[in-house]
PDB file of N, CA and C in Angstrom:
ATOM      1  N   UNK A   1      13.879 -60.160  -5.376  1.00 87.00           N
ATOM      2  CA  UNK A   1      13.988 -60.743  -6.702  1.00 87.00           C
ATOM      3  C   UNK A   1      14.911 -59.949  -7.604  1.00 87.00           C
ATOM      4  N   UNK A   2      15.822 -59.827  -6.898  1.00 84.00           N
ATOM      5  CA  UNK A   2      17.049 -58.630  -8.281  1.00 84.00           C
ATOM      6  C   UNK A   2      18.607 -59.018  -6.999  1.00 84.00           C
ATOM      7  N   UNK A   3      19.165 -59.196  -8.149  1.00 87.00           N
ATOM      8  CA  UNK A   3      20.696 -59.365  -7.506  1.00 87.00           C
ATOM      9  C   UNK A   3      21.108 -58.507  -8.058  1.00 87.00           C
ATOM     10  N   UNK A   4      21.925 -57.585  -7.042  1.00 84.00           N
ATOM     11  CA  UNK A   4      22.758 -56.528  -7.156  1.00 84.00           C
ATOM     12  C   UNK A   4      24.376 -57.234  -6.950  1.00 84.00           C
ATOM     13  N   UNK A   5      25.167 -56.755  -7.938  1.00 80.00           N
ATOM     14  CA  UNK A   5      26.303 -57.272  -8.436  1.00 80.00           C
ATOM     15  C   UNK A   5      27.419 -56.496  -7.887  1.00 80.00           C
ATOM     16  N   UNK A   6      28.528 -57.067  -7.422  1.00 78.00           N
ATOM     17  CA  UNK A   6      29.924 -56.820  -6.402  1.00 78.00           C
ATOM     18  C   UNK A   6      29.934 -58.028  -5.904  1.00 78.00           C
ATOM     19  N   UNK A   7      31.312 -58.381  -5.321  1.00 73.00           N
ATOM     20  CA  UNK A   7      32.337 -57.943  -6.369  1.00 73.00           C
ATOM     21  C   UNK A   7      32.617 -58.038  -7.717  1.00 73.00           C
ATOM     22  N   UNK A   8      32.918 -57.637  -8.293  1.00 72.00           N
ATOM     23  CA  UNK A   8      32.971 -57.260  -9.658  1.00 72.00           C
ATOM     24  C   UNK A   8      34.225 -57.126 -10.345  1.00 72.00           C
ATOM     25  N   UNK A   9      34.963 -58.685 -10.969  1.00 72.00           N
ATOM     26  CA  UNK A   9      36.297 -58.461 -11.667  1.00 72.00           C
ATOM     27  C   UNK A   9      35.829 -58.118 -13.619  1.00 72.00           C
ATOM     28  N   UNK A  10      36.271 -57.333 -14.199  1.00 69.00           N
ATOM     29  CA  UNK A  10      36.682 -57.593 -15.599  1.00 69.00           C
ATOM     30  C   UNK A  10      36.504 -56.104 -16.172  1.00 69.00           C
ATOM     31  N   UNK A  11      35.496 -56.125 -17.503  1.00 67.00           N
ATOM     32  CA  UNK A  11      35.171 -55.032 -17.620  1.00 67.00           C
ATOM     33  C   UNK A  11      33.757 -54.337 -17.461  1.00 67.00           C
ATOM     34  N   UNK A  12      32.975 -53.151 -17.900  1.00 64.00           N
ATOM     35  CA  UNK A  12      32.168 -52.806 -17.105  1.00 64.00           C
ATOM     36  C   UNK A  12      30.904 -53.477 -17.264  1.00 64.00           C
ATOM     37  N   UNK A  13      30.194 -54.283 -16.071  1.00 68.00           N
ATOM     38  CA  UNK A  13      28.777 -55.060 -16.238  1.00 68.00           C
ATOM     39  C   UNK A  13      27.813 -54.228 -15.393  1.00 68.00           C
ATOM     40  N   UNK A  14      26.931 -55.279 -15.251  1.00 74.00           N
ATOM     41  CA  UNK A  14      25.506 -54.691 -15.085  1.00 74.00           C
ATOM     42  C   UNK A  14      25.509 -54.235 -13.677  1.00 74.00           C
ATOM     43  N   UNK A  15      25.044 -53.707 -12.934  1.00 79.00           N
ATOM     44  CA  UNK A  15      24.667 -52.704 -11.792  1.00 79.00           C
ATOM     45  C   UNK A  15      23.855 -54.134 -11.161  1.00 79.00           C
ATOM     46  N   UNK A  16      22.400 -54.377 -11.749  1.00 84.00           N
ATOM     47  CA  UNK A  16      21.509 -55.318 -11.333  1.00 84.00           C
ATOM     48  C   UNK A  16      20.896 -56.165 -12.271  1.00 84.00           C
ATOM     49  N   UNK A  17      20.644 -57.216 -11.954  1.00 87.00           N
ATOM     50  CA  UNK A  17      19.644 -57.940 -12.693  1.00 87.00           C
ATOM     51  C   UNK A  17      18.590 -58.954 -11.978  1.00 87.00           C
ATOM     52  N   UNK A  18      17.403 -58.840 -12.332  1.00 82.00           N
ATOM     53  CA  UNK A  18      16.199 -58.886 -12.226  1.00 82.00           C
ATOM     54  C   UNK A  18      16.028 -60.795 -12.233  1.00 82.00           C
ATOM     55  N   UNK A  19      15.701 -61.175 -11.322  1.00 91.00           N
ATOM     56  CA  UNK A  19      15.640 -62.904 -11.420  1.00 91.00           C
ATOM     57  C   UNK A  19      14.679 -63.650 -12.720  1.00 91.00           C
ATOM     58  N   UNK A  20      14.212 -62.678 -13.361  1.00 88.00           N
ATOM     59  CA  UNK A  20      13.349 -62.953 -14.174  1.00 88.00           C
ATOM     60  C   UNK A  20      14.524 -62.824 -15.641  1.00 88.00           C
ATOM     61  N   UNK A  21      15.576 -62.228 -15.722  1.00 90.00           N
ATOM     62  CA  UNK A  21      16.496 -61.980 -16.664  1.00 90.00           C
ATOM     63  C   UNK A  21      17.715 -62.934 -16.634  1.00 90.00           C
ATOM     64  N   UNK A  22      18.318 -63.169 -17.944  1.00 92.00           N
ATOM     65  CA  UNK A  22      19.838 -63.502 -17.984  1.00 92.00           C
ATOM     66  C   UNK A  22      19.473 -64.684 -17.453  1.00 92.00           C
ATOM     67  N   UNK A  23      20.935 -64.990 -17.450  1.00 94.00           N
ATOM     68  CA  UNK A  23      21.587 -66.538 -16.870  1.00 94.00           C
ATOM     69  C   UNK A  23      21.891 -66.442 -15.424  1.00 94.00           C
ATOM     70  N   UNK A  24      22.278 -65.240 -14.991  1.00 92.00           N
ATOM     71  CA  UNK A  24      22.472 -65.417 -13.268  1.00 92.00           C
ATOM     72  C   UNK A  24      20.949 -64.944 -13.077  1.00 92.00           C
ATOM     73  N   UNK A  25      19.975 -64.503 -13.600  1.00 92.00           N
ATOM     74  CA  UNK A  25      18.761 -64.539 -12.785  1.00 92.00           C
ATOM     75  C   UNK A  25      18.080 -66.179 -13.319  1.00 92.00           C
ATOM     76  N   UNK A  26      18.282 -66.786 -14.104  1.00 95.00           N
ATOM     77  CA  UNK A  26      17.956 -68.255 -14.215  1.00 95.00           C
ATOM     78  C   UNK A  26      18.280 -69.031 -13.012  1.00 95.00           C
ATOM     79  N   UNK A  27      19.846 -68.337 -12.596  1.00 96.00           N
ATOM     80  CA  UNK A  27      20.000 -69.023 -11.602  1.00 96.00           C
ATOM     81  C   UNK A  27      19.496 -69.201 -10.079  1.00 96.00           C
ATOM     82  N   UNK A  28      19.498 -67.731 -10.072  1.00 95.00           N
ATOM     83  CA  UNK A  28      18.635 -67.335  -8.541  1.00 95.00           C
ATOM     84  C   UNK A  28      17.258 -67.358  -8.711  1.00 95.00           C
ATOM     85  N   UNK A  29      17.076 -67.635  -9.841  1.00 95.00           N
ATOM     86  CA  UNK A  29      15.017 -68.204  -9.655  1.00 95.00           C
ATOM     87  C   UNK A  29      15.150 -69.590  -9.413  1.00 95.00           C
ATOM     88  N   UNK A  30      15.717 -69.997 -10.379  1.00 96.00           N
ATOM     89  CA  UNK A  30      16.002 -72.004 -10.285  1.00 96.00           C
ATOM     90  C   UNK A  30      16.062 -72.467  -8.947  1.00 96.00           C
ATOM     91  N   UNK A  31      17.570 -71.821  -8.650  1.00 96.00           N
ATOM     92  CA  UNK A  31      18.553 -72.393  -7.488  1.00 96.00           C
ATOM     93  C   UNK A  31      19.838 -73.979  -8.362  1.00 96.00           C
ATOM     94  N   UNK A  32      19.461 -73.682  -9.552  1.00 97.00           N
ATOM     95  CA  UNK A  32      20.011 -74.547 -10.218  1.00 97.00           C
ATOM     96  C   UNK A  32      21.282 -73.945 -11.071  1.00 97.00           C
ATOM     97  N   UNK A  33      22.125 -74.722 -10.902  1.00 98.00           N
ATOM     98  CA  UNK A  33      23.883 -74.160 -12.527  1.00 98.00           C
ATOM     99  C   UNK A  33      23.068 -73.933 -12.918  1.00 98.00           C
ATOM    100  N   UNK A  34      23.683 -73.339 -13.962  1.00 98.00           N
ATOM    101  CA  UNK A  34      23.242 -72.716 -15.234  1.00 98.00           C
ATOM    102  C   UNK A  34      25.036 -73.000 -15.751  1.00 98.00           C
ATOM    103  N   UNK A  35      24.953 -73.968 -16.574  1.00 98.00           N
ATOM    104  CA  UNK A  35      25.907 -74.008 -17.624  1.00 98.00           C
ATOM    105  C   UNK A  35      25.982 -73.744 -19.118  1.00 98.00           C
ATOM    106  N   UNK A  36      26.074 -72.508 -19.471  1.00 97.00           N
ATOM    107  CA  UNK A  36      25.100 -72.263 -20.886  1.00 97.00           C
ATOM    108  C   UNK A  36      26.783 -72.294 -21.844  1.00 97.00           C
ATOM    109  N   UNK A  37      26.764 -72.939 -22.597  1.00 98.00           N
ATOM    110  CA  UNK A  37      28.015 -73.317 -23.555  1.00 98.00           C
ATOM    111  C   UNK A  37      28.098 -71.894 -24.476  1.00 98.00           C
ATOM    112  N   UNK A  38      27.199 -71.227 -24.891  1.00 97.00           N
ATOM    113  CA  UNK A  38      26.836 -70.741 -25.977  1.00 97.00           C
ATOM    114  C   UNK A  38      25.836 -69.218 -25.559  1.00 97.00           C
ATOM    115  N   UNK A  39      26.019 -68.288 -24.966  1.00 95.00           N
ATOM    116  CA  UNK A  39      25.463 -67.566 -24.448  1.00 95.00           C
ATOM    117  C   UNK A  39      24.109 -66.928 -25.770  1.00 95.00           C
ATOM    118  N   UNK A  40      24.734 -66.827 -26.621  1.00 94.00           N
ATOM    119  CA  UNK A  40      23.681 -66.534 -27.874  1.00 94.00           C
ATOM    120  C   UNK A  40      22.349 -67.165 -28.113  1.00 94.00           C
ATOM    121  N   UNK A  41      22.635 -68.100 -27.793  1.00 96.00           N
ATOM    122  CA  UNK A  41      21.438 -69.177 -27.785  1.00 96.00           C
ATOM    123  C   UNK A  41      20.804 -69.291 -25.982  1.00 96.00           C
ATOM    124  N   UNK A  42      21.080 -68.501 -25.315  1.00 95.00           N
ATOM    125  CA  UNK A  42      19.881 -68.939 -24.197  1.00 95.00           C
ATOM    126  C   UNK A  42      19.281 -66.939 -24.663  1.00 95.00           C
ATOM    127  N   UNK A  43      17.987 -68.063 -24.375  1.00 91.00           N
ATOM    128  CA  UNK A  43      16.995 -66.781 -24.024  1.00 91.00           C
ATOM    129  C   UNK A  43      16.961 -65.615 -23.067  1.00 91.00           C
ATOM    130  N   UNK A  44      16.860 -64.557 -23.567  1.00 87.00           N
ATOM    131  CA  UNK A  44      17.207 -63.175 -22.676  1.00 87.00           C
ATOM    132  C   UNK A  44      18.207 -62.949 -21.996  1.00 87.00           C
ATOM    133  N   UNK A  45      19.592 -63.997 -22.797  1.00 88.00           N
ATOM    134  CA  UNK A  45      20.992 -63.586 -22.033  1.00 88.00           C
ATOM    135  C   UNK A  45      21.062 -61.560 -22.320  1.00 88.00           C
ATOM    136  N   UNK A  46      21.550 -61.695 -21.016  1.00 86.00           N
ATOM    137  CA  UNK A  46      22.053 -60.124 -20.904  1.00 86.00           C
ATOM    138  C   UNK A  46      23.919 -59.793 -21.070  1.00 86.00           C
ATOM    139  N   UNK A  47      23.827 -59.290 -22.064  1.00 81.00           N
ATOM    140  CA  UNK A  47      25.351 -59.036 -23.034  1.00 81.00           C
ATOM    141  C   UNK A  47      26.109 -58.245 -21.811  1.00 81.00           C
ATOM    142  N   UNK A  48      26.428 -58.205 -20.548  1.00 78.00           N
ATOM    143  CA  UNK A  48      27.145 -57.617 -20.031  1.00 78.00           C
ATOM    144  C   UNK A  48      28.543 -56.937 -20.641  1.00 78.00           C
ATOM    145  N   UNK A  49      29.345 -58.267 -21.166  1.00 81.00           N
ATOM    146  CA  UNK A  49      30.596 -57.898 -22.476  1.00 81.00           C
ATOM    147  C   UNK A  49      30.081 -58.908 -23.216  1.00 81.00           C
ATOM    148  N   UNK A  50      30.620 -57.927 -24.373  1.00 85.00           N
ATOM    149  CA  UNK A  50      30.309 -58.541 -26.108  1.00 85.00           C
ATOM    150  C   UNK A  50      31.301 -59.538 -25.843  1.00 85.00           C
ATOM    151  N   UNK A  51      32.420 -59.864 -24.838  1.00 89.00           N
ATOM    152  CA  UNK A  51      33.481 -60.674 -25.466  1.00 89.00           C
ATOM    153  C   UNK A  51      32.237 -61.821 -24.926  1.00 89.00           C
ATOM    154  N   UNK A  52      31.961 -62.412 -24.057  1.00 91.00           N
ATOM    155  CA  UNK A  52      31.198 -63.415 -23.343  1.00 91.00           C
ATOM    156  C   UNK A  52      30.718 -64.336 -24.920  1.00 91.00           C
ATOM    157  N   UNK A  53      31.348 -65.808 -24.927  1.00 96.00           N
ATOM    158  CA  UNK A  53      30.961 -66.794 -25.286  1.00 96.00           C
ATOM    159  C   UNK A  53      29.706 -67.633 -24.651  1.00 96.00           C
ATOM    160  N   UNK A  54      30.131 -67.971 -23.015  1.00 97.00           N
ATOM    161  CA  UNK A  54      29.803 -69.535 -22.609  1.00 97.00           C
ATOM    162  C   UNK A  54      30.158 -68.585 -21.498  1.00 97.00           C
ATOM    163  N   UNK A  55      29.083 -69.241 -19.904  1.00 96.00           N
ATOM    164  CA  UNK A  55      29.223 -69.035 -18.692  1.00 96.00           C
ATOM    165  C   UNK A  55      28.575 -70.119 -17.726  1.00 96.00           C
ATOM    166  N   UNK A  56      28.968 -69.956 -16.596  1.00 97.00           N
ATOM    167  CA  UNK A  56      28.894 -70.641 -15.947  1.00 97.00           C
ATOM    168  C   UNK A  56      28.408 -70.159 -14.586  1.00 97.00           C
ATOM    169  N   UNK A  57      27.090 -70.314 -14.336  1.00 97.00           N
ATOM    170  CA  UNK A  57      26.340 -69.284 -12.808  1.00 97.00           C
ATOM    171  C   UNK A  57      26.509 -70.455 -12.097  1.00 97.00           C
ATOM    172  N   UNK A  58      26.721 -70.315 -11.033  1.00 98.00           N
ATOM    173  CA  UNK A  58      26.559 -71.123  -9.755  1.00 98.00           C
ATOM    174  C   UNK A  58      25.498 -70.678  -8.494  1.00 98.00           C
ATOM    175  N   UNK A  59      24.520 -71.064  -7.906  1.00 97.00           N
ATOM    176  CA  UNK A  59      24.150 -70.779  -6.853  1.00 97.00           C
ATOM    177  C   UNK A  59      24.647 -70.344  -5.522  1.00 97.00           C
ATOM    178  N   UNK A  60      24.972 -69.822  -4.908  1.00 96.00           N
ATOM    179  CA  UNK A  60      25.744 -69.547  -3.382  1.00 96.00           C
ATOM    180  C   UNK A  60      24.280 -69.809  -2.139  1.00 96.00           C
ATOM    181  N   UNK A  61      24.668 -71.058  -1.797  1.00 95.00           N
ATOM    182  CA  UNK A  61      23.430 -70.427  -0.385  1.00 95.00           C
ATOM    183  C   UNK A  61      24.179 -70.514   0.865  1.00 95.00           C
ATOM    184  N   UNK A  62      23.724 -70.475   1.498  1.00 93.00           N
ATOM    185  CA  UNK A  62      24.686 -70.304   3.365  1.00 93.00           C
ATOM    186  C   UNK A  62      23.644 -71.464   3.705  1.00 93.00           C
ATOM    187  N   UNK A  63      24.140 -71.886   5.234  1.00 90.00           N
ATOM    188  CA  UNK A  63      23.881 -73.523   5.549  1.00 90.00           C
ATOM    189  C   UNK A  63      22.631 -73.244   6.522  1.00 90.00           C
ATOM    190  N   UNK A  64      21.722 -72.075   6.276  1.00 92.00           N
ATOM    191  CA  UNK A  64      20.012 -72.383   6.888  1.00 92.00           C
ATOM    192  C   UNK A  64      19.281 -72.387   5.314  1.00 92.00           C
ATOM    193  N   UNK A  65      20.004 -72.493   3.903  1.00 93.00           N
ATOM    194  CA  UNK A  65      19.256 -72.975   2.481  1.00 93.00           C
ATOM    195  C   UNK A  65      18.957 -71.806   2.189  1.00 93.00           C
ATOM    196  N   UNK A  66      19.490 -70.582   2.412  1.00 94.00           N
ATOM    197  CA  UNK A  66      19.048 -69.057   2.170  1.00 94.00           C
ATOM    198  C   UNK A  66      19.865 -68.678   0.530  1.00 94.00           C
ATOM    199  N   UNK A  67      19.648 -68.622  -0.227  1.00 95.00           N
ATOM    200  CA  UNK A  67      20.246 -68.095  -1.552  1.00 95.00           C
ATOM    201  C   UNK A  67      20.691 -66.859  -1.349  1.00 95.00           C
ATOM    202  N   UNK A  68      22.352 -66.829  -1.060  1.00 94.00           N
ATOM    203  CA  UNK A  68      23.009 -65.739  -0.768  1.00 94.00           C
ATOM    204  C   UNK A  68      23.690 -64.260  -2.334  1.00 94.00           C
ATOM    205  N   UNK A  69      23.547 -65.377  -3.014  1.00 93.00           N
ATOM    206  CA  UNK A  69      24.150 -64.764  -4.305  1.00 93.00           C
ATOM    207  C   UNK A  69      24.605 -65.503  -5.188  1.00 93.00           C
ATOM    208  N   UNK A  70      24.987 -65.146  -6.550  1.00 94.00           N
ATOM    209  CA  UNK A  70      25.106 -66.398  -7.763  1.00 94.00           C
ATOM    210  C   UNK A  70      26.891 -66.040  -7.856  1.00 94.00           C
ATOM    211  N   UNK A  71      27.821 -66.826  -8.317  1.00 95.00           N
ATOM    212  CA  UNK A  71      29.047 -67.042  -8.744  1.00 95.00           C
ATOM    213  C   UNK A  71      29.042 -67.229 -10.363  1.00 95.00           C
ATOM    214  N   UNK A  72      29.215 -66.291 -11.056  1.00 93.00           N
ATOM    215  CA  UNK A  72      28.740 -65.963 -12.189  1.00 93.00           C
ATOM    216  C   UNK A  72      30.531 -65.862 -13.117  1.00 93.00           C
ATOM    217  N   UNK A  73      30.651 -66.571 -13.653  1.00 94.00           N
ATOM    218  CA  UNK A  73      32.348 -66.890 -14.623  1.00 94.00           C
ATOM    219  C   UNK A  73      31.792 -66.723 -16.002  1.00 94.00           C
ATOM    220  N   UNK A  74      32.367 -66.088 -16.473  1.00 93.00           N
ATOM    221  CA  UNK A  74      32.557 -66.079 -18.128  1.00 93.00           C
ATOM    222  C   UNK A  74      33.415 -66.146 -18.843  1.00 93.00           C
ATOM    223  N   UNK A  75      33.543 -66.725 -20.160  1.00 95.00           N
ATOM    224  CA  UNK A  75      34.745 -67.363 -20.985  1.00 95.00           C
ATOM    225  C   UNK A  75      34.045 -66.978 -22.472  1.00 95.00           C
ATOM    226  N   UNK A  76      35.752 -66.198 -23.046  1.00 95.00           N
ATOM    227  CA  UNK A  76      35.468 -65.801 -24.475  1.00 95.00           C
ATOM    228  C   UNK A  76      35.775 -67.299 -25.097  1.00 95.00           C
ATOM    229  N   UNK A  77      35.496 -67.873 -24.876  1.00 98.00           N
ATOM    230  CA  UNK A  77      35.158 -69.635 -25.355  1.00 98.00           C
ATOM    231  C   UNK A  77      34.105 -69.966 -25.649  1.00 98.00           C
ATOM    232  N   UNK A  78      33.599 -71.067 -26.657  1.00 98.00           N
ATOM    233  CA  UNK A  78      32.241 -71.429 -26.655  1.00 98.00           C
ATOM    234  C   UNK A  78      32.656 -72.581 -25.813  1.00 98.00           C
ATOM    235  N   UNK A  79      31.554 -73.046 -25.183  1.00 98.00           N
ATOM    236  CA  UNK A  79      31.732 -74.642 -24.105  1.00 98.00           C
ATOM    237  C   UNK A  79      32.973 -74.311 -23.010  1.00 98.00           C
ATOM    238  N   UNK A  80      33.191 -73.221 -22.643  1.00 98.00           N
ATOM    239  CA  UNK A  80      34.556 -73.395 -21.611  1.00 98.00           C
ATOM    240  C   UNK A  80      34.409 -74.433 -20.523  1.00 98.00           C
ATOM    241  N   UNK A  81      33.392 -74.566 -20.281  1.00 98.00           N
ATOM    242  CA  UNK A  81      32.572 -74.924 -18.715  1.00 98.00           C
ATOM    243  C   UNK A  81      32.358 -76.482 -18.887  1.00 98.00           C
ATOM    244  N   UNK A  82      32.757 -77.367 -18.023  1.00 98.00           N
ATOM    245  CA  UNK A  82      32.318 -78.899 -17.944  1.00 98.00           C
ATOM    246  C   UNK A  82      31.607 -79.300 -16.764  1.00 98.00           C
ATOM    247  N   UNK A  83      31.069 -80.304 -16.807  1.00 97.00           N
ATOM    248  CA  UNK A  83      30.605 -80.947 -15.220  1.00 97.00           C
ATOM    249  C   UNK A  83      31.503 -80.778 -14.085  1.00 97.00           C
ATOM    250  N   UNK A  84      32.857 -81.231 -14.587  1.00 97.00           N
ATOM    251  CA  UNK A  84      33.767 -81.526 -13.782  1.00 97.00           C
ATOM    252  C   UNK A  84      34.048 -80.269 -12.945  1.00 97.00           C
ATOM    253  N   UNK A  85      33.925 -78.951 -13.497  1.00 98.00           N
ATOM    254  CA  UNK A  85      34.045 -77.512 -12.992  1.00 98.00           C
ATOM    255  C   UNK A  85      32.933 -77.708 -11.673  1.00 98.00           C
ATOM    256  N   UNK A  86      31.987 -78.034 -12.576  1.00 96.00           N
ATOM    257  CA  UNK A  86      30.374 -77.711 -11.173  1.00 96.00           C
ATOM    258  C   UNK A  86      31.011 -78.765 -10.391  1.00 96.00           C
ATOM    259  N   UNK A  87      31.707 -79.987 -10.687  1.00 96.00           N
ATOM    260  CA  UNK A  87      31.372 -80.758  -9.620  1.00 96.00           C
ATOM    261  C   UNK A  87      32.322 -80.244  -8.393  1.00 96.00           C
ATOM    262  N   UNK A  88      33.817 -79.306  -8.386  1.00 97.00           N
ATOM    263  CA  UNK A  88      34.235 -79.048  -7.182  1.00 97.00           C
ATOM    264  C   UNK A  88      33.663 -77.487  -7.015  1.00 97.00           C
ATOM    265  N   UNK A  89      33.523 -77.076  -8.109  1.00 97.00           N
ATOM    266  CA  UNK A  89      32.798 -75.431  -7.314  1.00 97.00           C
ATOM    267  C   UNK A  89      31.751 -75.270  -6.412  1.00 97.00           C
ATOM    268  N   UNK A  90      30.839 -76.491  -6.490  1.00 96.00           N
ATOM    269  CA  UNK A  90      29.393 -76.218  -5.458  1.00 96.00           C
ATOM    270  C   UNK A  90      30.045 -76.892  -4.510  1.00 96.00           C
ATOM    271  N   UNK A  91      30.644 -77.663  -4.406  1.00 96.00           N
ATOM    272  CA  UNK A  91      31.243 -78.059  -2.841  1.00 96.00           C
ATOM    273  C   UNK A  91      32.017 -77.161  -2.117  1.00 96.00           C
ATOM    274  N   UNK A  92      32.724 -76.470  -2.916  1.00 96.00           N
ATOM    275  CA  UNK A  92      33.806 -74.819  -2.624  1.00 96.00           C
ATOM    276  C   UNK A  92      32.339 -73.957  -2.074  1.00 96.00           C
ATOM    277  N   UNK A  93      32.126 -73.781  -3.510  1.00 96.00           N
ATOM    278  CA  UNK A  93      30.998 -72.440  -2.484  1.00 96.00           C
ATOM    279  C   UNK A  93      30.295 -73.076  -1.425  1.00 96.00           C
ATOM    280  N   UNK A  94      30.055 -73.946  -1.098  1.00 94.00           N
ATOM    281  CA  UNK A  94      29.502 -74.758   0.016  1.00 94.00           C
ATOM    282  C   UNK A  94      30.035 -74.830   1.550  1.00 94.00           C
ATOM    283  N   UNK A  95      31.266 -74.752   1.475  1.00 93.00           N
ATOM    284  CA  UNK A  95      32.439 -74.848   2.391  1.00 93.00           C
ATOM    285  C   UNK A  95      32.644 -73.213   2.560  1.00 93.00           C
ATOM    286  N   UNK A  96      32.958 -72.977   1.532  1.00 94.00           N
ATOM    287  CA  UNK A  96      33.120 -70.522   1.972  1.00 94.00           C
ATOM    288  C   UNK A  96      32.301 -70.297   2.639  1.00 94.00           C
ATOM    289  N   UNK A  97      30.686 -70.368   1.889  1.00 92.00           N
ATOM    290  CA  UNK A  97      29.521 -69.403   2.456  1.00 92.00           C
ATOM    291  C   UNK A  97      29.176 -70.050   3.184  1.00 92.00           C
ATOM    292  N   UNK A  98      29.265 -71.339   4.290  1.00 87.00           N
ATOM    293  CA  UNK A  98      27.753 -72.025   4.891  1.00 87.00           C
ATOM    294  C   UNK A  98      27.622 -71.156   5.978  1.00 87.00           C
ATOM    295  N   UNK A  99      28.362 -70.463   6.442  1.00 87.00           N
ATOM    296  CA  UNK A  99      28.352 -69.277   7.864  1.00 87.00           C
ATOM    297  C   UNK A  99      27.642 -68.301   7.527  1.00 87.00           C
ATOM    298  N   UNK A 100      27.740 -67.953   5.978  1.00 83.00           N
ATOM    299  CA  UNK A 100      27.271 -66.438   5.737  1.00 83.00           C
ATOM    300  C   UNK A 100      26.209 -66.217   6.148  1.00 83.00           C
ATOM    301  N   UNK A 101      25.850 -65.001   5.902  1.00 75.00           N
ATOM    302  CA  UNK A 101      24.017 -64.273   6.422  1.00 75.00           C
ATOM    303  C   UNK A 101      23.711 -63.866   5.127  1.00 75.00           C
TER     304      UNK A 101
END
């Protein structure tokens, strides 16, 4: 129940977070996006960078339904994120990871 974070592009974030925390642990408890427009307004977002508006977690599972890790994007935007994003990214991460372990 804690995702440990790598790879790791931007500036410096969190080490781990706890599935019970934030928007990427919303996600890996759910198994559901998490499209939060407005990071201020979800509950117990974790400020990794102050720049973070709006993000966008994605689920990763591999093809026996195993939750491999979350795909976690952030935008100094409020609303960066649309349907249209989720609708080819979960088919992408779908197609990368279904081999993974």
């Amino acid at each position: 129940d804690l995702l440990k974070i790598g790879p790791y592009q931007g500036g410096h974030g969190c080490l781990v977070i706890p599935f019970s925390r934030g928007v990427c642990g919303a996600c890996a408890r759910s198994g559901q996006v998490q499209n939060v427009p407005d990071v201020n307004a979800f509950p117990g977002h974790i400020a990794c960078a102050s720049s973070t508006r709006s993000e966008l977690v994605l689920p990763v599972w591999n093809r026996a339904g195993l939750l491999i890790g979350v795909l976690d994007i952030d935008s100094n935007r409020l609303a960066a994120f649309t349907a249209e994003d989720e609708a080819w990214l979960v088919p992408l991460l779908a197609e990368v990871f279904r081999d993974a372990e």
